[in-house]
PDB file of C-alpha atoms and ligand atoms in Angstrom:
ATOM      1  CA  UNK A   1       0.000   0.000   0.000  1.00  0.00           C
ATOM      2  CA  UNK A   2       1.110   3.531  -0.871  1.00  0.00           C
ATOM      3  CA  UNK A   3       1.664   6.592   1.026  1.00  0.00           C
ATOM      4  CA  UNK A   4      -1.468   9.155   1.886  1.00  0.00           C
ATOM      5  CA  UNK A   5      -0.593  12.808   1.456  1.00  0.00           C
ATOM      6  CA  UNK A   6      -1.480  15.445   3.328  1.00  0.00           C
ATOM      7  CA  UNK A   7      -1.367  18.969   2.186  1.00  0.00           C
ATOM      8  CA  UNK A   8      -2.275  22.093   4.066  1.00  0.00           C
ATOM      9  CA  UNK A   9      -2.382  25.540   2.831  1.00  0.00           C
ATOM     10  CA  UNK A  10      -2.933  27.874   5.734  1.00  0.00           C
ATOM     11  CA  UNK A  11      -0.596  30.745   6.638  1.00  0.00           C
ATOM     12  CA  UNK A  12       2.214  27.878   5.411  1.00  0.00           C
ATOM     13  CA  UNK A  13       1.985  25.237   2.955  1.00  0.00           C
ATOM     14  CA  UNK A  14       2.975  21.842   4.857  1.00  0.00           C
ATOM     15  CA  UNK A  15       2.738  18.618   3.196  1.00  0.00           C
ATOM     16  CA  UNK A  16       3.046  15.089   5.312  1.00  0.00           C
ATOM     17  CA  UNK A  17       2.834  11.152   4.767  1.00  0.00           C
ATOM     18  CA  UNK A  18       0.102   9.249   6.292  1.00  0.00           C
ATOM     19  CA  UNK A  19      -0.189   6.143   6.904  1.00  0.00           C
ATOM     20  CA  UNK A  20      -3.175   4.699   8.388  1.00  0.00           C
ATOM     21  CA  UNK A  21      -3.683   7.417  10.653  1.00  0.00           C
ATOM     22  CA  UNK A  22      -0.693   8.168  11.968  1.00  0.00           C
ATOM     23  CA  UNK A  23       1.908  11.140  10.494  1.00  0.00           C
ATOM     24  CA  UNK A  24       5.128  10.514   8.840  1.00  0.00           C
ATOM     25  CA  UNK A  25       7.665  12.917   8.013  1.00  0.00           C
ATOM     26  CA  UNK A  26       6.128  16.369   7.421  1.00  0.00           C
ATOM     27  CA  UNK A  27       7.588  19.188   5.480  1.00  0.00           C
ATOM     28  CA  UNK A  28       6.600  23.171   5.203  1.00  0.00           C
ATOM     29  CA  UNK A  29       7.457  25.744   2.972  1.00  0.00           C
ATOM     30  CA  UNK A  30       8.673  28.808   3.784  1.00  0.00           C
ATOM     31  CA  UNK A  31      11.294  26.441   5.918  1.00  0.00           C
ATOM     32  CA  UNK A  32      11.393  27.622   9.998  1.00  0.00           C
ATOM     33  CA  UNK A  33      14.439  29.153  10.516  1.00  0.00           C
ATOM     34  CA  UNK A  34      15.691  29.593   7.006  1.00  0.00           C
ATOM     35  CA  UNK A  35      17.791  32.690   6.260  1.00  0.00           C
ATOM     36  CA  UNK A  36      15.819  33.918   3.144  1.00  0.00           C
ATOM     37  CA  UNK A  37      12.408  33.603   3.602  1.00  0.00           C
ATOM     38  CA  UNK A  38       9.762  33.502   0.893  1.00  0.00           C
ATOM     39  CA  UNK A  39       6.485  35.470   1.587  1.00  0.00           C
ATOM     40  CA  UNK A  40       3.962  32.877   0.578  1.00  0.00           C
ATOM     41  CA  UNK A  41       1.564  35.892  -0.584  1.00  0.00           C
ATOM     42  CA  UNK A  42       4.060  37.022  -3.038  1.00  0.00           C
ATOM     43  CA  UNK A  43       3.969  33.397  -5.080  1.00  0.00           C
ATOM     44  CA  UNK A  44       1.597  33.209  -8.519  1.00  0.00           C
ATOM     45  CA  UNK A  45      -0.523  30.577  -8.504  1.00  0.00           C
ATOM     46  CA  UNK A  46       2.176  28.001 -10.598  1.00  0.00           C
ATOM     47  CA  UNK A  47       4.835  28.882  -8.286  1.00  0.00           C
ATOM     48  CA  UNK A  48       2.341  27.738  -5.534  1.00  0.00           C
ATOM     49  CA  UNK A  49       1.298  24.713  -7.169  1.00  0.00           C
ATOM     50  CA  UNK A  50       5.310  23.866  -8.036  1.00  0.00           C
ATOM     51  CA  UNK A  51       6.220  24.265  -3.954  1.00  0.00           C
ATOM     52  CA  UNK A  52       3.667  22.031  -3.044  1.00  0.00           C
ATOM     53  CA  UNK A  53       4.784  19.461  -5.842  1.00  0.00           C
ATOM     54  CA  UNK A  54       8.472  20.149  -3.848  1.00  0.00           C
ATOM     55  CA  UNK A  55       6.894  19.467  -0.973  1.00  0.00           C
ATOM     56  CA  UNK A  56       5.261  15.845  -1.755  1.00  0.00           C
ATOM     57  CA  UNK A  57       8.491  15.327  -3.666  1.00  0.00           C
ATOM     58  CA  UNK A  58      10.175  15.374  -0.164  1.00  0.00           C
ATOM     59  CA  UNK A  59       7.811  13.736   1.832  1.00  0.00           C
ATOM     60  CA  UNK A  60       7.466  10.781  -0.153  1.00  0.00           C
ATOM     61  CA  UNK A  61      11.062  10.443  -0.714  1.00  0.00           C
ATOM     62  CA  UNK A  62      10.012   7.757  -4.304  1.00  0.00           C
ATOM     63  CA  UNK A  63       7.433   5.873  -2.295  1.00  0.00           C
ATOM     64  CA  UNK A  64       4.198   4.910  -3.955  1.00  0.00           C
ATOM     65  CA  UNK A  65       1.188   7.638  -3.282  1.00  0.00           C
ATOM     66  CA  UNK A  66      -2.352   6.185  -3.171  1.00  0.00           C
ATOM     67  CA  UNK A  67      -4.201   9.824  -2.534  1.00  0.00           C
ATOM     68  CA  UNK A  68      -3.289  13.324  -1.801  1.00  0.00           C
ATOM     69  CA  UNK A  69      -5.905  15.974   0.329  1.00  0.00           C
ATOM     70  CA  UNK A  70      -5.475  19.109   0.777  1.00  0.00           C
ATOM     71  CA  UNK A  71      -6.754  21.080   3.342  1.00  0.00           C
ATOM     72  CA  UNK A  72      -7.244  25.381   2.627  1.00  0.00           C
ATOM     73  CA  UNK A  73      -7.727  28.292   5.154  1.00  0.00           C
ATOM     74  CA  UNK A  74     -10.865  29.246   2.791  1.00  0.00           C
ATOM     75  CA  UNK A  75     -14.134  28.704   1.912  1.00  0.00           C
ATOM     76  CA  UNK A  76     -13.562  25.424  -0.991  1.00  0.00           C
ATOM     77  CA  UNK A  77     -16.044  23.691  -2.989  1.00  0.00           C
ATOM     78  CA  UNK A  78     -16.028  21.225  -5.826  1.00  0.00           C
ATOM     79  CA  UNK A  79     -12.211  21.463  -5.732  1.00  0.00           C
ATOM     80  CA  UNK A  80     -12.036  25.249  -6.549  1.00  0.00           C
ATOM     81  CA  UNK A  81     -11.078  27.685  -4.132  1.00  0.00           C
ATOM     82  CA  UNK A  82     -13.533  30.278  -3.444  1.00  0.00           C
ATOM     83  CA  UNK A  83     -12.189  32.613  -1.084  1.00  0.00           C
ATOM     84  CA  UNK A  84      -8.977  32.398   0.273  1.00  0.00           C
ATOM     85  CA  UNK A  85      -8.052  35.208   3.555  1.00  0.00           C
ATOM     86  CA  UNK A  86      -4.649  34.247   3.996  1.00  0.00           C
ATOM     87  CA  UNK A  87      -3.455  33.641  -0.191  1.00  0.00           C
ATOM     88  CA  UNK A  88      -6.034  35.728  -1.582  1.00  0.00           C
ATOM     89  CA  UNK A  89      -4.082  35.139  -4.942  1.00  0.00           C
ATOM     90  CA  UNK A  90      -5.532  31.410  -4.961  1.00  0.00           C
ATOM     91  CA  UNK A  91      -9.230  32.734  -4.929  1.00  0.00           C
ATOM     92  CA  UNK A  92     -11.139  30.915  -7.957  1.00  0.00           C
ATOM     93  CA  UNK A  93      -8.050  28.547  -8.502  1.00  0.00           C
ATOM     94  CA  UNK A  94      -9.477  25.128  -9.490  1.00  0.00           C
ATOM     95  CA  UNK A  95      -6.456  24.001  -7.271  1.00  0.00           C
ATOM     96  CA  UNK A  96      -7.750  19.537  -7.421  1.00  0.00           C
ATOM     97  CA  UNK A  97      -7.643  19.835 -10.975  1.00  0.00           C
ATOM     98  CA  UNK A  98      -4.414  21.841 -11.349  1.00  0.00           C
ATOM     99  CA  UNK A  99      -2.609  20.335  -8.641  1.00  0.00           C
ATOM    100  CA  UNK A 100      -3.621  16.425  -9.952  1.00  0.00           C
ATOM    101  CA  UNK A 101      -2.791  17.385 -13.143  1.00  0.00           C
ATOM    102  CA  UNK A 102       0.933  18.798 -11.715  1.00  0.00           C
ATOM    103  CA  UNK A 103       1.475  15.414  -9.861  1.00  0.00           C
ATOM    104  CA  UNK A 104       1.394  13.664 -13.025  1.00  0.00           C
ATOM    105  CA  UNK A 105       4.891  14.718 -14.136  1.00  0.00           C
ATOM    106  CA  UNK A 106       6.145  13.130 -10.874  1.00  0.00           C
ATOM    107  CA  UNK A 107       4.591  10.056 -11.595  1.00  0.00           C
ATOM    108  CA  UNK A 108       1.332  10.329  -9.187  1.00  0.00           C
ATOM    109  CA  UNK A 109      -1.734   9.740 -11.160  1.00  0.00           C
ATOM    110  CA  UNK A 110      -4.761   9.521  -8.391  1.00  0.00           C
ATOM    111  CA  UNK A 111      -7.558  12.074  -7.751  1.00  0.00           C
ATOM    112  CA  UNK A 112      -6.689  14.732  -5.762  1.00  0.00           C
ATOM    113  CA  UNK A 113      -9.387  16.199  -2.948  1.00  0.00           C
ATOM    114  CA  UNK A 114      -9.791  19.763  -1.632  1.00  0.00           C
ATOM    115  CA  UNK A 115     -11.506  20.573   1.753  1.00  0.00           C
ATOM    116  CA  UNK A 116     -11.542  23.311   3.910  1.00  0.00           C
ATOM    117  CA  UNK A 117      -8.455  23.360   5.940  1.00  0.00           C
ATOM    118  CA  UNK A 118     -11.063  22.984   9.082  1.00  0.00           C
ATOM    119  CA  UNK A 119     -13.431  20.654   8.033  1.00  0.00           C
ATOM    120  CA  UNK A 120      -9.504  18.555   7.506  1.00  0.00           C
ATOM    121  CA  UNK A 121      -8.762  18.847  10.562  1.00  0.00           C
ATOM    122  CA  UNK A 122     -12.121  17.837  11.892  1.00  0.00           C
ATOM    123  CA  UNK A 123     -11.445  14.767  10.167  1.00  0.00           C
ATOM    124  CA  UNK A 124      -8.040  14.386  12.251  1.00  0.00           C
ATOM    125  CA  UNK A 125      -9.865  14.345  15.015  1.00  0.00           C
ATOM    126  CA  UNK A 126     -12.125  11.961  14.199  1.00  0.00           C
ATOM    127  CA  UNK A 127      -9.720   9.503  12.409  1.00  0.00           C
ATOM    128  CA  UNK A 128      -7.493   9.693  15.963  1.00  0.00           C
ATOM    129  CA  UNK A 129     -10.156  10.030  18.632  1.00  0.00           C
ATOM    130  CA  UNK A 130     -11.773   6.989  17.081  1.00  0.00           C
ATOM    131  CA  UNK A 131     -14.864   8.972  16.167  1.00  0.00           C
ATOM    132  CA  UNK A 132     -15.049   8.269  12.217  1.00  0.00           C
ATOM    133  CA  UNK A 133     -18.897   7.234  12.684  1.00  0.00           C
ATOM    134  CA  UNK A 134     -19.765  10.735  15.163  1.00  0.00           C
ATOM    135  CA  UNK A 135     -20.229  13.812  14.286  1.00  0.00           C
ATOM    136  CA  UNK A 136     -17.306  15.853  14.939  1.00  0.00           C
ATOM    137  CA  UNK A 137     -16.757  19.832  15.173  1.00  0.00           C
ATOM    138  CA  UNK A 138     -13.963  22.061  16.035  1.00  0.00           C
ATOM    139  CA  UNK A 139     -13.407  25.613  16.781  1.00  0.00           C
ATOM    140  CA  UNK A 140      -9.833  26.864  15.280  1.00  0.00           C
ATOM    141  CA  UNK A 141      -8.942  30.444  17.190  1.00  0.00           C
ATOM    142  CA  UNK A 142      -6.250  32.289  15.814  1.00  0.00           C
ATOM    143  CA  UNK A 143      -6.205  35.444  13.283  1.00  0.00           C
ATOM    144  CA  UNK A 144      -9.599  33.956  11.856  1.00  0.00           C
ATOM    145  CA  UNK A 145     -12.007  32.088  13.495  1.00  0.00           C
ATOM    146  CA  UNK A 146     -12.380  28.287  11.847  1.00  0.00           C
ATOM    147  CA  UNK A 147     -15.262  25.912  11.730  1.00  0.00           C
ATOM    148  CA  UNK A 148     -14.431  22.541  11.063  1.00  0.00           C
ATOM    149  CA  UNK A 149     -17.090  19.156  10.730  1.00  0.00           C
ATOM    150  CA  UNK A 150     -16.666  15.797  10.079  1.00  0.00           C
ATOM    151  CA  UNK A 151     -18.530  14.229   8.192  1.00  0.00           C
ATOM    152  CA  UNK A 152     -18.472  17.302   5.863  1.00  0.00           C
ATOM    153  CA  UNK A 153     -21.917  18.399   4.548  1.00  0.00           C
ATOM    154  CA  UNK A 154     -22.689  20.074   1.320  1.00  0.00           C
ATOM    155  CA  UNK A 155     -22.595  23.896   1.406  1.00  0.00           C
ATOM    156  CA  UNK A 156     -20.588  26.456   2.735  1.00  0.00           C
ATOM    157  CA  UNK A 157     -20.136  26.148   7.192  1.00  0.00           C
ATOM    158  CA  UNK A 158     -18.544  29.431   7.121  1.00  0.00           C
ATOM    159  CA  UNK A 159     -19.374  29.482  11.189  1.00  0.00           C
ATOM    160  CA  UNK A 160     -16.733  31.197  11.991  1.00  0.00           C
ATOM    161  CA  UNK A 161     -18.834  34.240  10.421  1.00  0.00           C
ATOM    162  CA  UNK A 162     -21.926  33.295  12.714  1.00  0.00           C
ATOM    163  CA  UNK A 163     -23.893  36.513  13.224  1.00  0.00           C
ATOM    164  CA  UNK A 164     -23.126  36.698  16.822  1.00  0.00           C
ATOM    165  CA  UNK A 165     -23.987  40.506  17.753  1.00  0.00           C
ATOM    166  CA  UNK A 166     -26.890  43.184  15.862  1.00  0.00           C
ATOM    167  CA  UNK A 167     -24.440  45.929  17.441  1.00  0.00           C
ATOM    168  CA  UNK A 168     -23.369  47.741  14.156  1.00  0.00           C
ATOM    169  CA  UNK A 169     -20.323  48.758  15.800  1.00  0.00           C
ATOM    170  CA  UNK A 170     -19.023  45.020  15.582  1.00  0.00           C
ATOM    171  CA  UNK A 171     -17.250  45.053  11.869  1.00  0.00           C
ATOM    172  CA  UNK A 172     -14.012  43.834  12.747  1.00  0.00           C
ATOM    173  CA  UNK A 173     -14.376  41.040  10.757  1.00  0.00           C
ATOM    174  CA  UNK A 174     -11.701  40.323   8.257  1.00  0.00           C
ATOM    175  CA  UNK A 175     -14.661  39.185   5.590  1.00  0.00           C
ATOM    176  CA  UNK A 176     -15.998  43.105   6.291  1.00  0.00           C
ATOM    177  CA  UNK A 177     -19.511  41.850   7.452  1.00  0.00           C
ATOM    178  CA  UNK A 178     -20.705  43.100  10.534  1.00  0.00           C
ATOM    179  CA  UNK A 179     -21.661  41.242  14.050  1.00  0.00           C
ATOM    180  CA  UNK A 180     -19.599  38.144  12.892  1.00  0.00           C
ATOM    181  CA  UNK A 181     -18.073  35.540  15.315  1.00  0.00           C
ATOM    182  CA  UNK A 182     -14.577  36.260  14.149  1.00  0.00           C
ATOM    183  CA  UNK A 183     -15.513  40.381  14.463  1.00  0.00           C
ATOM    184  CA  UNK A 184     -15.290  39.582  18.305  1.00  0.00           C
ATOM    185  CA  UNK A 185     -12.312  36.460  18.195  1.00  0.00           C
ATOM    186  CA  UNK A 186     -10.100  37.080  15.496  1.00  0.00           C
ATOM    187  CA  UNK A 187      -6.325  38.473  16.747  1.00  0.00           C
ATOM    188  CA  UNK A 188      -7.392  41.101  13.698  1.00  0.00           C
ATOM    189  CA  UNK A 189     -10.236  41.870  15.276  1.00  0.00           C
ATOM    190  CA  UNK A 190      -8.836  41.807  18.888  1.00  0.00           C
ATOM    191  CA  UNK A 191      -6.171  44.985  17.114  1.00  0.00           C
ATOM    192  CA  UNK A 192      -8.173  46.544  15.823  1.00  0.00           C
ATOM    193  CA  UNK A 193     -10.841  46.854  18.947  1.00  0.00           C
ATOM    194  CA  UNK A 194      -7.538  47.499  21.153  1.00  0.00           C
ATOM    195  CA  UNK A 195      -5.421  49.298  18.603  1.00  0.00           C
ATOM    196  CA  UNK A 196      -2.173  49.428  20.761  1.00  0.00           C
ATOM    197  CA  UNK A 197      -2.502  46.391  22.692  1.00  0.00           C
ATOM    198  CA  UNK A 198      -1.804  42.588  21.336  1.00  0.00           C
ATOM    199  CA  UNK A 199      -4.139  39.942  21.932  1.00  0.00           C
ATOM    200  CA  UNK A 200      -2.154  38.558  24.838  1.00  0.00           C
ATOM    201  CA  UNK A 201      -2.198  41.997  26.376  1.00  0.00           C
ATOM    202  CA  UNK A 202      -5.264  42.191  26.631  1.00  0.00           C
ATOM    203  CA  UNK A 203      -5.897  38.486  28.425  1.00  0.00           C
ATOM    204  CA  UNK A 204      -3.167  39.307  30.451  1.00  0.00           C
ATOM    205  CA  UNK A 205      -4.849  43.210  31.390  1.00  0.00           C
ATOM    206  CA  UNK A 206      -7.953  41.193  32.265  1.00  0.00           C
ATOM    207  CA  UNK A 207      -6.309  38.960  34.705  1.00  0.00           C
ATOM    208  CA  UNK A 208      -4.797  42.062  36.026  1.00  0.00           C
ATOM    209  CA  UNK A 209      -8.269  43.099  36.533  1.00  0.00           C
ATOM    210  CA  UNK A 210      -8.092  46.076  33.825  1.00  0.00           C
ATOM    211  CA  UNK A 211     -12.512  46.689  33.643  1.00  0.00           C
ATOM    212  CA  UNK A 212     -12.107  46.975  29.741  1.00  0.00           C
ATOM    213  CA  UNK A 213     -10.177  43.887  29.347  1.00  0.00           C
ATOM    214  CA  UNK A 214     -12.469  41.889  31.594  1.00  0.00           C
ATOM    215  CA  UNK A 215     -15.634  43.288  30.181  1.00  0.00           C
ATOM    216  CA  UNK A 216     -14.211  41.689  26.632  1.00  0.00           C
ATOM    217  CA  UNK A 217     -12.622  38.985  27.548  1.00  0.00           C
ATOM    218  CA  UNK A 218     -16.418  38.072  29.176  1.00  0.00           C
ATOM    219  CA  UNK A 219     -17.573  39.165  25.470  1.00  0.00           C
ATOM    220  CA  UNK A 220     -14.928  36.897  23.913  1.00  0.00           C
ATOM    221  CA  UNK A 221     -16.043  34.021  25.685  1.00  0.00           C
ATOM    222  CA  UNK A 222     -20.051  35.055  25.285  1.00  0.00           C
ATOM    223  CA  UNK A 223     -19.094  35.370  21.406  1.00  0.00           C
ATOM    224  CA  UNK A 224     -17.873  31.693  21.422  1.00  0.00           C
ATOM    225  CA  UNK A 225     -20.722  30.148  23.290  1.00  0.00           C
ATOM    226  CA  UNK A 226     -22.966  31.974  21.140  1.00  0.00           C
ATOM    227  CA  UNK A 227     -21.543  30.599  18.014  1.00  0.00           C
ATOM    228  CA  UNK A 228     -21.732  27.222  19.967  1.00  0.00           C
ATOM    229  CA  UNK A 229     -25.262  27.119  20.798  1.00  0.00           C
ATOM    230  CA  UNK A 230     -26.252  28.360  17.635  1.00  0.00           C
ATOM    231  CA  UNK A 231     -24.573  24.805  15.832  1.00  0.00           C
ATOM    232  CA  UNK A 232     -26.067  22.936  18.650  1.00  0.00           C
ATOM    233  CA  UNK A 233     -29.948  24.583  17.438  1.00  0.00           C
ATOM    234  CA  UNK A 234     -28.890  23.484  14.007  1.00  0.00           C
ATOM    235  CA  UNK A 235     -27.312  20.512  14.439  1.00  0.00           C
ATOM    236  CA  UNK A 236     -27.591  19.122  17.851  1.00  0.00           C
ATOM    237  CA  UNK A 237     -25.836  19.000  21.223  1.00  0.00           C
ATOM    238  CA  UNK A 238     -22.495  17.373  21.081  1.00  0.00           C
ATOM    239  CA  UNK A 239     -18.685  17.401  21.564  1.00  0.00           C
ATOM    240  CA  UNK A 240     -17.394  20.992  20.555  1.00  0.00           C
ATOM    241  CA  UNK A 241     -12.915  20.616  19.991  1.00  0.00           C
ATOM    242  CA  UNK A 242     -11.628  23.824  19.910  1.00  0.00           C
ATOM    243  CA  UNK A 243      -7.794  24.281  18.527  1.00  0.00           C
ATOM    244  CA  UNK A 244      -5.521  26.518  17.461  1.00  0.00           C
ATOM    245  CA  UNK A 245      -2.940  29.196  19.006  1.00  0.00           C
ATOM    246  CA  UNK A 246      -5.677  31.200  20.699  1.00  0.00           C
ATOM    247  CA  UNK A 247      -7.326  28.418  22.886  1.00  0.00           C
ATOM    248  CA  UNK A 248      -4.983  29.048  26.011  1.00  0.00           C
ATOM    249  CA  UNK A 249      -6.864  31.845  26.342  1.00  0.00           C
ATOM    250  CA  UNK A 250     -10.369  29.677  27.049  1.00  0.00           C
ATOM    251  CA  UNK A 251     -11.668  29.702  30.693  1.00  0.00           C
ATOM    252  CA  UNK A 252     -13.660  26.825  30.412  1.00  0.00           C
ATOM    253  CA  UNK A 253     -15.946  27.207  33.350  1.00  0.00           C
ATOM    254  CA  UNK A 254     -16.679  30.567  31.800  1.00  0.00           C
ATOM    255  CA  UNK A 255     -17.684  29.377  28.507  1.00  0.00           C
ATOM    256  CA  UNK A 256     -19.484  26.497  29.631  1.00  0.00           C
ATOM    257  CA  UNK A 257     -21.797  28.567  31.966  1.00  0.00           C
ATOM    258  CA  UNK A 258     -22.574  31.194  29.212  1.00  0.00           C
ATOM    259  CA  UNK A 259     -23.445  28.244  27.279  1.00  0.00           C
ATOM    260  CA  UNK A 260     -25.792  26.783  29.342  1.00  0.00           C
ATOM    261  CA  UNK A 261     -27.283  30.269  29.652  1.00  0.00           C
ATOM    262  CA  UNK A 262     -27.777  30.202  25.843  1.00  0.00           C
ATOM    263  CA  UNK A 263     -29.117  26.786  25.408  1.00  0.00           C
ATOM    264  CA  UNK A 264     -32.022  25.853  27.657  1.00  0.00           C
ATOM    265  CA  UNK A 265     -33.965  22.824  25.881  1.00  0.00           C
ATOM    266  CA  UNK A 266     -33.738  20.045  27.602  1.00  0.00           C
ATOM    267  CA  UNK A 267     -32.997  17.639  24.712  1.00  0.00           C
ATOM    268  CA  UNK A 268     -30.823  20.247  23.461  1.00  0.00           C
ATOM    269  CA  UNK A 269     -28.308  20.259  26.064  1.00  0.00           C
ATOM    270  CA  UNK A 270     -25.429  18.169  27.711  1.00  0.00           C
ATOM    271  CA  UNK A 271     -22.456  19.991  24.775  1.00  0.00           C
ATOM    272  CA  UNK A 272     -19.242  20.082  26.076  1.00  0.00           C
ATOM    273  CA  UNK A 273     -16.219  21.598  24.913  1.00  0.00           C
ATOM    274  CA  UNK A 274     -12.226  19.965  24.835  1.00  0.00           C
ATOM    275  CA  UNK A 275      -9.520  21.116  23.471  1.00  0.00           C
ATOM    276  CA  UNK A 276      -6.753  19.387  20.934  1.00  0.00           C
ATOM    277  CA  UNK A 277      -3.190  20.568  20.842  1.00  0.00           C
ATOM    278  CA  UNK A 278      -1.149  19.775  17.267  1.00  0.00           C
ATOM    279  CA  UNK A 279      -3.799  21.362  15.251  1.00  0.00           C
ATOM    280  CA  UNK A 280      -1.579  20.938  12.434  1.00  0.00           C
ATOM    281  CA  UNK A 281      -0.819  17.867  12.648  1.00  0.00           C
ATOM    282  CA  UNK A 282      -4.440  16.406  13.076  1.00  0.00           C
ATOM    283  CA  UNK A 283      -5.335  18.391   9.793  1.00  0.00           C
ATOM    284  CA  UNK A 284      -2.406  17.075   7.900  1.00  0.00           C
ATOM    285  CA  UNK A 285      -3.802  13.420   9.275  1.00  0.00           C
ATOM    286  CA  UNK A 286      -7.175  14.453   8.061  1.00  0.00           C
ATOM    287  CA  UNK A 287      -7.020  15.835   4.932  1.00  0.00           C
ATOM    288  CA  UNK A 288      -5.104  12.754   4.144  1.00  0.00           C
ATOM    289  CA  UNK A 289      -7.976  10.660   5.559  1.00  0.00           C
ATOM    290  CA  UNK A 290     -10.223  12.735   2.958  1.00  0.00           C
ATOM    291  CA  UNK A 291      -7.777  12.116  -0.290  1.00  0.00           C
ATOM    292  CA  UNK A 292      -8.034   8.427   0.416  1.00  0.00           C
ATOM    293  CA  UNK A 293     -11.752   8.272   0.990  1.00  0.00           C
ATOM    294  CA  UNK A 294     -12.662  11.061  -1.446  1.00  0.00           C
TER     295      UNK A 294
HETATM  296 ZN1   ZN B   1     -16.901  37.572   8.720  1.00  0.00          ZN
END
């Protein structure tokens, strides 16, 4: 049996071997800790697709590959990007197509699969928390605000954009609409609401007792439950992962009370909330998962 690939294209491209469900070497491009870095933003769109063919190239080292996935900070359907925050020069690139089509010329002829870097590593999480059969969804806090579910459903899931607030002073969010999850979440958001204070100022100002900090750090955490119950009125009560830089920043007592406060049916209740470290890693695994089942 061949290799799985996993590719991710978030702030970094990373590429890894999978097999089963456990993660093999990995590679990333721009390299940590190399002396000229490339800025990912600056690459056209064959440049892109030729560093992630360097990528594989390294990962597999020659070995067979059954199935490559690749997971995209971006809203991805049908194999076409369409919209991409962090590489806004990959918006509308049909990148299963181009990058199957790529592979070729290194001697990998399978079907390549495109997901929504989230919804891959919702799919990590599944494939290692033995949860293939459950419904699984995750929360990724950082600059944006990620929604992730496994199995992955037709349409967009964008929840990360949740209307969360009417207040028409909320437009932080880096999509421009107004009242959105991510308005209140994002580390953009959190700069722009601050202006000279990072996002681990502020935490730290709260715990310091600073009134603004705590009143939106409380906010912060509200925001999050509120995009919470709001999946659990669509799609039931459940296991809620939340990953990503930004979730040492979670008081979980806090956001489980203002959770119960915002979900009170009874059949609707009994969520709870855990959090998974090696984001990456998980949505390497799972977008890897997704190339081999398709
Ligand atoms: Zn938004």
């Amino acid at each position: 049996m061949g290799l799985r690939i996993g590719v991710l294209a978030t702030r970094y491209l990373w590429a890894g071997a999978v097999e089963a469900t456990s993660l093999g070497d990995v590679r990333c491009c721009p390299e940590p800790g190399t002396p000229d870095l490339i800025d990912l933003q600056s690459l056209n769109t064959d440049e892109m697709i030729s560093a992630v063919r360097g990528l594989i190239a390294r990962v597999r080292q020659g070995a067979p590959v059954d199935s490559v996935g690749a997971g995209i900070a971006g809203v991805v359907r049908n194999g076409i990007i369409e919209e991409s925050p962090n590489l806004g020069q990959l918006k509308g690139l049909a990148i299963a197509a181009r990058l199957g089509e790529a592979l070729k010329a290194d001697g990998i002829d399978v079907p390549v699969i495109a997901l929504n870097s989230a919804d891959a590593l919702a799919a990590g999480i599944a494939a290692t928390h033995g949860a293939m059969e459950k419904l699984v969804r995750v929360w990724y806090l950082g600059d944006g605000i990620g929604f992730g579910r496994y199995p992955r459903g037709e349409g967009a899931w964008e929840a990360g954009h949740s209307v969360v607030s009417l207040d028409p002073k909320e437009r932080y969010c880096g999509c421009g609409g107004v009242g959105h999850l991510e308005s209140i979440m994002g580390n953009r958001a959190i700069r722009l609401r601050f202006l000279d204070m990072e996002p681990e100022e502020v935490f730290l100002a709260a715990r310091h007792g600073d009134a603004r900090a705590v009143a939106f750090v409380r906010l912060w955490h509200r925001a999050l439950a509120a995009g919470t119950a709001t999946s659990v009125h669509l799609d039931g009560p459940g296991r809620f992962y939340l990953a990503g830089p930004n979730t040492g920043y979670i008081d979980a007592g806090q956001l489980g009370m203002h959770l119960q406060e915002m979900v009170k049916m009874s059949s609707l209740q009994g969520s709870l909330f855990e959090v998974v470290p090696n984001s990456h890693d998980l949505a390497l695994i799972g977008a890897a998962v997704c190339g081999a089942t398709g």
